[in-house]
Coordinates of C-alpha atoms (C1' of nucleotides) in Angstrom, one line a residue:
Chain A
X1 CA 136.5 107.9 124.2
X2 CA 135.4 107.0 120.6
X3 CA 132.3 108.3 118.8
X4 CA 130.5 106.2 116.7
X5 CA 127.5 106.2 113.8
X6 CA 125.6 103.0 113.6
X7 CA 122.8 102.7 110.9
X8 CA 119.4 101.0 111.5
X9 CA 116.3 100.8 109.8
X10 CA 113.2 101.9 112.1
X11 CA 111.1 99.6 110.5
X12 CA 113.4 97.2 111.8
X13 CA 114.5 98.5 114.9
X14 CA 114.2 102.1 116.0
X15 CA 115.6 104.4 118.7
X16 CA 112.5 104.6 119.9
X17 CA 112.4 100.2 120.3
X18 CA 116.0 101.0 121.7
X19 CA 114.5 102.9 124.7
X20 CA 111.6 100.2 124.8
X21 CA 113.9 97.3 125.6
X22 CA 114.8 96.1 128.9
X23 CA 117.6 98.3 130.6
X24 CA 117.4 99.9 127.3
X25 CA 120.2 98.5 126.3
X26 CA 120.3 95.6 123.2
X27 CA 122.6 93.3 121.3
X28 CA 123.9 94.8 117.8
X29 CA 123.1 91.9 115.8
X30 CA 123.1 90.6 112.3
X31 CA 126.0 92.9 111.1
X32 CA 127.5 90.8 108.3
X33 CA 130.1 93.0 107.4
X34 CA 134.2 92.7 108.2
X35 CA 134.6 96.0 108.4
X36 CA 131.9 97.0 110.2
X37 CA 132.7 94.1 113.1
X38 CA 136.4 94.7 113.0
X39 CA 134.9 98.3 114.7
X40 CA 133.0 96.9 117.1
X41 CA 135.4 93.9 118.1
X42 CA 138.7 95.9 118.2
X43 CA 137.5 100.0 118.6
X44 CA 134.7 99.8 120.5
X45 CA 134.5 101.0 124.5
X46 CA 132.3 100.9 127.0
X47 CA 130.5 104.4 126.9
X48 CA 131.8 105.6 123.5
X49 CA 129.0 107.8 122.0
X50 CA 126.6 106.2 119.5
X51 CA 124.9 108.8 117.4
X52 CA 122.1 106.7 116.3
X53 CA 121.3 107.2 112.8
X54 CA 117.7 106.5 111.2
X55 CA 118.4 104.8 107.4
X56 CA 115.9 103.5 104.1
X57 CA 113.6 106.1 106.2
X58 CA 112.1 109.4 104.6
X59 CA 113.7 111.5 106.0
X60 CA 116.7 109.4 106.9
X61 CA 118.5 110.9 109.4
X62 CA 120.1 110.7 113.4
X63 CA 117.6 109.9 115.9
X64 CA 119.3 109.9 119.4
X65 CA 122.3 108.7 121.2
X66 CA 123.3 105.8 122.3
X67 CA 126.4 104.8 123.9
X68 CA 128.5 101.0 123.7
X69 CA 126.9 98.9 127.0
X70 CA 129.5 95.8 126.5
X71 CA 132.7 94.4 125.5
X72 CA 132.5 92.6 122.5
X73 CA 131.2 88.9 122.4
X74 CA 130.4 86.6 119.6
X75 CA 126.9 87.5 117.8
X76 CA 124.5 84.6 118.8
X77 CA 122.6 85.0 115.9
X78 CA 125.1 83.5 114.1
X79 CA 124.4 79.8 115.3
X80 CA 121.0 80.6 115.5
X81 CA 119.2 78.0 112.6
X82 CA 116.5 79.9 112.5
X83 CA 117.6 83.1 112.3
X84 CA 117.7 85.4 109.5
X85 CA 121.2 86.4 110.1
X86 CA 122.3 82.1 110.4
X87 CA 125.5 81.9 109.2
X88 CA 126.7 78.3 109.1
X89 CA 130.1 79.0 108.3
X90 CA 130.5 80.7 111.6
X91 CA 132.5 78.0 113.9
X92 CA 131.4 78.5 117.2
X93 CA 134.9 78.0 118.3
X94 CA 136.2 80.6 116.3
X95 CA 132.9 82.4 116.1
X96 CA 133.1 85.1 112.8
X97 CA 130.6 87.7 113.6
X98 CA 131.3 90.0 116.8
X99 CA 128.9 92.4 118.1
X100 CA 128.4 94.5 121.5
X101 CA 125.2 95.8 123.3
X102 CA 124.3 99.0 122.6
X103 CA 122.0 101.3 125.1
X104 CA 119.8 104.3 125.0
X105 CA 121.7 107.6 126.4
X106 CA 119.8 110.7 125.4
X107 CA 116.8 112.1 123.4
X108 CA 117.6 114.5 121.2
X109 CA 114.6 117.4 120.6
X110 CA 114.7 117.1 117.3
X111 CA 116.0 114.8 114.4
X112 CA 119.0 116.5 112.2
X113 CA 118.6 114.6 109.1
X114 CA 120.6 113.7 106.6
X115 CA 119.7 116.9 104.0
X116 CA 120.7 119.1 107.1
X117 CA 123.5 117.3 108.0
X118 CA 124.7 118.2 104.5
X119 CA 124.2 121.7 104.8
X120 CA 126.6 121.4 108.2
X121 CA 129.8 123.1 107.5
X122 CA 131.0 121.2 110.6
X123 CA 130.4 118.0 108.2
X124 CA 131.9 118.4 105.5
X125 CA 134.7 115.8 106.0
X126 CA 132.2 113.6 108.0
X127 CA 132.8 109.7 106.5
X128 CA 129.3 108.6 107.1
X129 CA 128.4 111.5 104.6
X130 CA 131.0 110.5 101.8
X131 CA 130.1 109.5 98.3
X132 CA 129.3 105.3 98.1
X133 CA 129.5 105.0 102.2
X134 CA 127.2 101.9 102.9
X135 CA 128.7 100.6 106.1
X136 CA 126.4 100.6 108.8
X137 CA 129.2 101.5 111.4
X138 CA 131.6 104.2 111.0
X139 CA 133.9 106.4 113.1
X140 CA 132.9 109.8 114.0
X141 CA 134.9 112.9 115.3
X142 CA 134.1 114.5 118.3
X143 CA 133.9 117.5 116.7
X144 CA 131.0 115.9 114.4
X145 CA 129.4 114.5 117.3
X146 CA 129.2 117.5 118.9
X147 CA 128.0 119.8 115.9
X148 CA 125.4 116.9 115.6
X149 CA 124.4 116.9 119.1
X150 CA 123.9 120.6 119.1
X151 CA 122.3 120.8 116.4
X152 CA 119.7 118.1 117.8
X153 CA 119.5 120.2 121.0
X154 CA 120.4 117.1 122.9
X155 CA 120.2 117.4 126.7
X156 CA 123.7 115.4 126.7
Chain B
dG1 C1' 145.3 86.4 92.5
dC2 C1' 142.1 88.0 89.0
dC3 C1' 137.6 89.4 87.9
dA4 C1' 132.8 88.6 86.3
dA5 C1' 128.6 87.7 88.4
dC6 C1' 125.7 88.5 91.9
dG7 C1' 123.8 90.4 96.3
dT8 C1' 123.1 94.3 99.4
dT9 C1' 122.8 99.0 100.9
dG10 C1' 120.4 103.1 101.0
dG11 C1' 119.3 107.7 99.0
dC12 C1' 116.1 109.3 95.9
Chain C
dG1 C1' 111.2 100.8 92.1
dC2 C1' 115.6 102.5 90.3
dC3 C1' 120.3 102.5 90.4
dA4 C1' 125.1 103.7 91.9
dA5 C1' 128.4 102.0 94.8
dC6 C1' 130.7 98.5 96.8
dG7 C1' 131.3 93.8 99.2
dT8 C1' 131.4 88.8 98.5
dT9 C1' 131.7 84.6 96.0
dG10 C1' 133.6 81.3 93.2
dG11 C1' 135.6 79.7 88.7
dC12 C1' 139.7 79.7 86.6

DNA sequence: GCCAACGTTGGC
DNA sequence: GCCAACGTTGGC
């Protein structure tokens, strides 16, 4: 089991659309980043622990869990013309950009955001929380997860 | 392979 | 809106 934080902007897509969706559960598309996909294409397991995570927001901070719903597959946006997230250098036989579903697993009762997240001795090493971090997928311990998931009072 | 220019992220 | 940080692009 693998823990996770994946960034999203509510305005763009929130935890709240995330339980909204049909099975509650939605592809992670438009990530245009290698590192970010190498995580999701080579990591990422079925029911690894998602701490969704709230960004370009005021405050920013982790919204709820979520958990991996798929294996990865290629991102369909990719050969999608009229999407934003087109990229016509991905060959669709040796598609670039990887993504998996992603799924609603718990509420949490309240947000922890990012100032208290810095406060958390628990933290301190956390990578998502280092200087000049801007991926929108990183690794998390479980020891993170946890401190996070308490401190959210998450029924998990 | 180097690196300058440019684009994006994301907190503030 | 600003700007630090960092990824990507493309000329050479």
């Amino acid at each position: 089991m693998n823990y996770w934080l994946m960034k999203s902007e509510p305005d763009v897509f929130s935890f709240e659309d995330l339980k909204a969706c049909i099975k509650q559960t939605e592809p992670w598309d438009g990530i245009r980043n290698y590192q970010a996909r190498n995580f999701m294409r080579d990591d990422m397991r079925i029911g690894d622990l998602i701490l969704f995570y709230h960004s370009n927001t005021n405050p920013p901070g982790v919204a709820g869990i979520a958990q991996v719903a798929s294996k990865p597959y290629p991102d369909p946006t990719a050969f999608d013309k009229k999407s934003k997230y087109f990229d016509p250098k991905s060959d669709p036989k040796n598609p670039r950009w990887i993504l998996v579903d992603v799924s609603f697993k718990a509420d949490i009762v309240r947000q922890v955001s990012l100032e208290e997240m810095k406060s958390m001795p628990e933290l301190v090493n956390m990578r998502a929380l280092q200087r000049g971090n801007r991926l929108s997928i990183m690794p998390t311990t479980r020891s993170e997860f946890q401190a996070i998931k308490k401190a959210g009072q998450s029924s998990l």
